[in-house]
PDB file of C-alpha atoms in Angstrom:
ATOM      1  CA  UNK A 219     100.879  68.653  29.799  1.00  0.00           C
ATOM      2  CA  UNK A 220     100.883  72.362  30.602  1.00  0.00           C
ATOM      3  CA  UNK A 221      97.398  72.894  29.089  1.00  0.00           C
ATOM      4  CA  UNK A 222      96.067  69.990  31.170  1.00  0.00           C
ATOM      5  CA  UNK A 223      97.302  71.695  34.376  1.00  0.00           C
ATOM      6  CA  UNK A 224      95.585  74.954  33.442  1.00  0.00           C
ATOM      7  CA  UNK A 225      92.326  73.153  32.678  1.00  0.00           C
ATOM      8  CA  UNK A 226      92.460  71.273  35.994  1.00  0.00           C
ATOM      9  CA  UNK A 227      93.203  74.479  37.887  1.00  0.00           C
ATOM     10  CA  UNK A 228      90.238  76.198  36.208  1.00  0.00           C
ATOM     11  CA  UNK A 229      87.947  73.245  37.011  1.00  0.00           C
ATOM     12  CA  UNK A 230      89.018  73.249  40.657  1.00  0.00           C
ATOM     13  CA  UNK A 231      88.392  76.993  40.858  1.00  0.00           C
ATOM     14  CA  UNK A 232      84.901  76.619  39.341  1.00  0.00           C
ATOM     15  CA  UNK A 233      84.169  73.705  41.683  1.00  0.00           C
ATOM     16  CA  UNK A 234      85.125  75.794  44.732  1.00  0.00           C
ATOM     17  CA  UNK A 235      82.920  78.654  43.579  1.00  0.00           C
ATOM     18  CA  UNK A 236      79.945  76.311  43.106  1.00  0.00           C
ATOM     19  CA  UNK A 237      80.436  74.806  46.564  1.00  0.00           C
ATOM     20  CA  UNK A 238      80.739  78.229  48.193  1.00  0.00           C
ATOM     21  CA  UNK A 239      77.619  79.579  46.516  1.00  0.00           C
ATOM     22  CA  UNK A 240      75.563  76.478  47.319  1.00  0.00           C
ATOM     23  CA  UNK A 241      76.703  76.570  50.963  1.00  0.00           C
ATOM     24  CA  UNK A 242      75.698  80.204  51.231  1.00  0.00           C
ATOM     25  CA  UNK A 243      72.289  79.524  49.689  1.00  0.00           C
ATOM     26  CA  UNK A 244      71.540  76.600  52.010  1.00  0.00           C
ATOM     27  CA  UNK A 245      72.698  78.324  55.187  1.00  0.00           C
ATOM     28  CA  UNK A 246      71.117  81.707  54.549  1.00  0.00           C
ATOM     29  CA  UNK A 247      67.907  80.107  53.279  1.00  0.00           C
ATOM     30  CA  UNK A 248      67.557  77.973  56.401  1.00  0.00           C
ATOM     31  CA  UNK A 249      68.300  80.806  58.784  1.00  0.00           C
ATOM     32  CA  UNK A 250      65.968  83.198  56.996  1.00  0.00           C
ATOM     33  CA  UNK A 251      63.193  80.589  57.190  1.00  0.00           C
ATOM     34  CA  UNK A 252      63.725  80.426  60.960  1.00  0.00           C
ATOM     35  CA  UNK A 253      63.651  84.218  61.182  1.00  0.00           C
ATOM     36  CA  UNK A 254      60.421  84.412  59.149  1.00  0.00           C
ATOM     37  CA  UNK A 255      58.794  81.738  61.323  1.00  0.00           C
ATOM     38  CA  UNK A 256      59.841  83.604  64.472  1.00  0.00           C
ATOM     39  CA  UNK A 257      58.441  86.878  63.195  1.00  0.00           C
ATOM     40  CA  UNK A 258      55.138  85.154  62.410  1.00  0.00           C
ATOM     41  CA  UNK A 259      54.982  83.581  65.888  1.00  0.00           C
ATOM     42  CA  UNK A 260      55.844  86.924  67.436  1.00  0.00           C
ATOM     43  CA  UNK A 261      53.012  88.569  65.551  1.00  0.00           C
ATOM     44  CA  UNK A 262      50.571  85.884  66.708  1.00  0.00           C
ATOM     45  CA  UNK A 263      51.722  85.947  70.330  1.00  0.00           C
ATOM     46  CA  UNK A 264      51.572  89.751  70.547  1.00  0.00           C
ATOM     47  CA  UNK A 265      47.886  89.633  69.676  1.00  0.00           C
ATOM     48  CA  UNK A 266      47.080  86.917  72.234  1.00  0.00           C
ATOM     49  CA  UNK A 267      47.870  86.534  75.931  1.00  0.00           C
ATOM     50  CA  UNK A 268      47.514  82.751  75.940  1.00  0.00           C
ATOM     51  CA  UNK A 269      50.340  81.066  73.984  1.00  0.00           C
ATOM     52  CA  UNK A 270      48.571  77.703  74.074  1.00  0.00           C
ATOM     53  CA  UNK A 271      46.207  78.610  71.234  1.00  0.00           C
ATOM     54  CA  UNK A 272      46.012  76.469  68.136  1.00  0.00           C
ATOM     55  CA  UNK A 273      47.478  79.043  65.688  1.00  0.00           C
ATOM     56  CA  UNK A 274      50.546  79.518  67.882  1.00  0.00           C
ATOM     57  CA  UNK A 275      50.918  75.778  68.439  1.00  0.00           C
ATOM     58  CA  UNK A 276      50.769  75.177  64.684  1.00  0.00           C
ATOM     59  CA  UNK A 277      53.283  77.959  64.033  1.00  0.00           C
ATOM     60  CA  UNK A 278      55.700  76.554  66.631  1.00  0.00           C
ATOM     61  CA  UNK A 279      55.278  73.098  65.097  1.00  0.00           C
ATOM     62  CA  UNK A 280      56.078  74.550  61.679  1.00  0.00           C
ATOM     63  CA  UNK A 281      59.134  76.295  63.108  1.00  0.00           C
ATOM     64  CA  UNK A 282      60.360  73.044  64.628  1.00  0.00           C
ATOM     65  CA  UNK A 283      59.809  70.966  61.483  1.00  0.00           C
ATOM     66  CA  UNK A 284      61.387  73.606  59.242  1.00  0.00           C
ATOM     67  CA  UNK A 285      64.371  73.838  61.565  1.00  0.00           C
ATOM     68  CA  UNK A 286      64.871  70.064  61.681  1.00  0.00           C
ATOM     69  CA  UNK A 287      64.802  69.903  57.886  1.00  0.00           C
ATOM     70  CA  UNK A 288      67.157  72.855  57.464  1.00  0.00           C
ATOM     71  CA  UNK A 289      69.455  71.810  60.297  1.00  0.00           C
ATOM     72  CA  UNK A 290      69.977  68.450  58.614  1.00  0.00           C
ATOM     73  CA  UNK A 291      71.080  70.187  55.432  1.00  0.00           C
ATOM     74  CA  UNK A 292      73.266  72.690  57.265  1.00  0.00           C
ATOM     75  CA  UNK A 293      75.053  70.062  59.359  1.00  0.00           C
ATOM     76  CA  UNK A 294      76.932  68.950  56.260  1.00  0.00           C
ATOM     77  CA  UNK A 295      78.194  72.490  55.703  1.00  0.00           C
ATOM     78  CA  UNK A 296      78.776  74.014  59.153  1.00  0.00           C
ATOM     79  CA  UNK A 297      79.745  72.698  62.556  1.00  0.00           C
ATOM     80  CA  UNK A 298      76.667  71.319  64.294  1.00  0.00           C
ATOM     81  CA  UNK A 299      77.773  72.776  67.631  1.00  0.00           C
ATOM     82  CA  UNK A 300      77.553  76.255  66.122  1.00  0.00           C
ATOM     83  CA  UNK A 301      73.865  75.930  65.297  1.00  0.00           C
ATOM     84  CA  UNK A 302      72.489  73.643  68.002  1.00  0.00           C
ATOM     85  CA  UNK A 303      71.401  76.553  70.205  1.00  0.00           C
ATOM     86  CA  UNK A 304      68.435  77.255  67.937  1.00  0.00           C
ATOM     87  CA  UNK A 305      67.157  73.711  68.355  1.00  0.00           C
ATOM     88  CA  UNK A 306      67.555  73.920  72.123  1.00  0.00           C
ATOM     89  CA  UNK A 307      65.648  77.198  72.257  1.00  0.00           C
ATOM     90  CA  UNK A 308      62.833  75.713  70.155  1.00  0.00           C
ATOM     91  CA  UNK A 309      62.571  72.809  72.611  1.00  0.00           C
ATOM     92  CA  UNK A 310      62.421  75.212  75.553  1.00  0.00           C
ATOM     93  CA  UNK A 311      59.854  77.332  73.757  1.00  0.00           C
ATOM     94  CA  UNK A 312      57.574  74.300  73.310  1.00  0.00           C
ATOM     95  CA  UNK A 313      57.784  73.540  77.042  1.00  0.00           C
ATOM     96  CA  UNK A 314      57.002  77.141  77.956  1.00  0.00           C
ATOM     97  CA  UNK A 315      54.094  77.096  75.541  1.00  0.00           C
ATOM     98  CA  UNK A 316      52.606  74.037  77.233  1.00  0.00           C
ATOM     99  CA  UNK A 317      52.989  75.751  80.613  1.00  0.00           C
ATOM    100  CA  UNK A 318      51.581  79.016  79.195  1.00  0.00           C
ATOM    101  CA  UNK A 319      54.621  80.919  80.467  1.00  0.00           C
ATOM    102  CA  UNK A 320      54.381  83.828  78.044  1.00  0.00           C
ATOM    103  CA  UNK A 321      57.387  85.683  79.437  1.00  0.00           C
ATOM    104  CA  UNK A 322      59.788  82.767  78.941  1.00  0.00           C
ATOM    105  CA  UNK A 323      58.114  81.836  75.637  1.00  0.00           C
ATOM    106  CA  UNK A 324      58.833  85.301  74.254  1.00  0.00           C
ATOM    107  CA  UNK A 325      62.367  85.225  75.687  1.00  0.00           C
ATOM    108  CA  UNK A 326      63.062  82.005  73.776  1.00  0.00           C
ATOM    109  CA  UNK A 327      61.594  83.553  70.656  1.00  0.00           C
ATOM    110  CA  UNK A 328      63.929  86.539  71.011  1.00  0.00           C
ATOM    111  CA  UNK A 329      66.893  84.219  71.576  1.00  0.00           C
ATOM    112  CA  UNK A 330      66.127  82.309  68.379  1.00  0.00           C
ATOM    113  CA  UNK A 331      65.897  85.564  66.455  1.00  0.00           C
ATOM    114  CA  UNK A 332      69.219  86.758  67.876  1.00  0.00           C
ATOM    115  CA  UNK A 333      70.955  83.465  67.087  1.00  0.00           C
ATOM    116  CA  UNK A 334      69.597  83.556  63.540  1.00  0.00           C
ATOM    117  CA  UNK A 335      70.777  87.118  62.982  1.00  0.00           C
ATOM    118  CA  UNK A 336      74.196  86.334  64.426  1.00  0.00           C
ATOM    119  CA  UNK A 337      74.629  83.184  62.369  1.00  0.00           C
ATOM    120  CA  UNK A 338      73.557  84.996  59.213  1.00  0.00           C
ATOM    121  CA  UNK A 339      76.249  87.549  59.900  1.00  0.00           C
ATOM    122  CA  UNK A 340      79.177  85.210  60.475  1.00  0.00           C
ATOM    123  CA  UNK A 341      78.174  82.261  58.271  1.00  0.00           C
ATOM    124  CA  UNK A 342      77.066  84.233  55.249  1.00  0.00           C
ATOM    125  CA  UNK A 343      79.374  85.100  52.395  1.00  0.00           C
ATOM    126  CA  UNK A 344      80.805  88.563  52.738  1.00  0.00           C
ATOM    127  CA  UNK A 345      84.156  90.224  52.284  1.00  0.00           C
ATOM    128  CA  UNK A 346      84.896  90.235  56.021  1.00  0.00           C
ATOM    129  CA  UNK A 347      84.548  86.438  56.213  1.00  0.00           C
ATOM    130  CA  UNK A 348      86.812  85.914  53.217  1.00  0.00           C
ATOM    131  CA  UNK A 349      89.626  88.039  54.623  1.00  0.00           C
TER     132      UNK A 349
END
């Protein structure tokens, strides 16, 4: 019976490691995708004064669809209330794009980038989070 307990303990330990690594991969992958999309939109919007252009609209649409896909995966792993701000900022950004309010559009873009960086810091696996 003693060997069975050691085997079960080892299996539980391996299971926890697999879950932790997969959570880290899903969360960091989703947040990095958002960051990459934001950087691309920022590059496009810096070159143009009108944010209603087709390339920017397509990039914002890609950001929204990528976020919805990634948010669905992340909701199983982290508290939804912790990550909902990104979705709200994307919605605001789409409204500001339709109104061609470049100042507020860029402010939303910066907010999304800041949320992504912050979430990567406190949701990612690092020694500070373990202790």
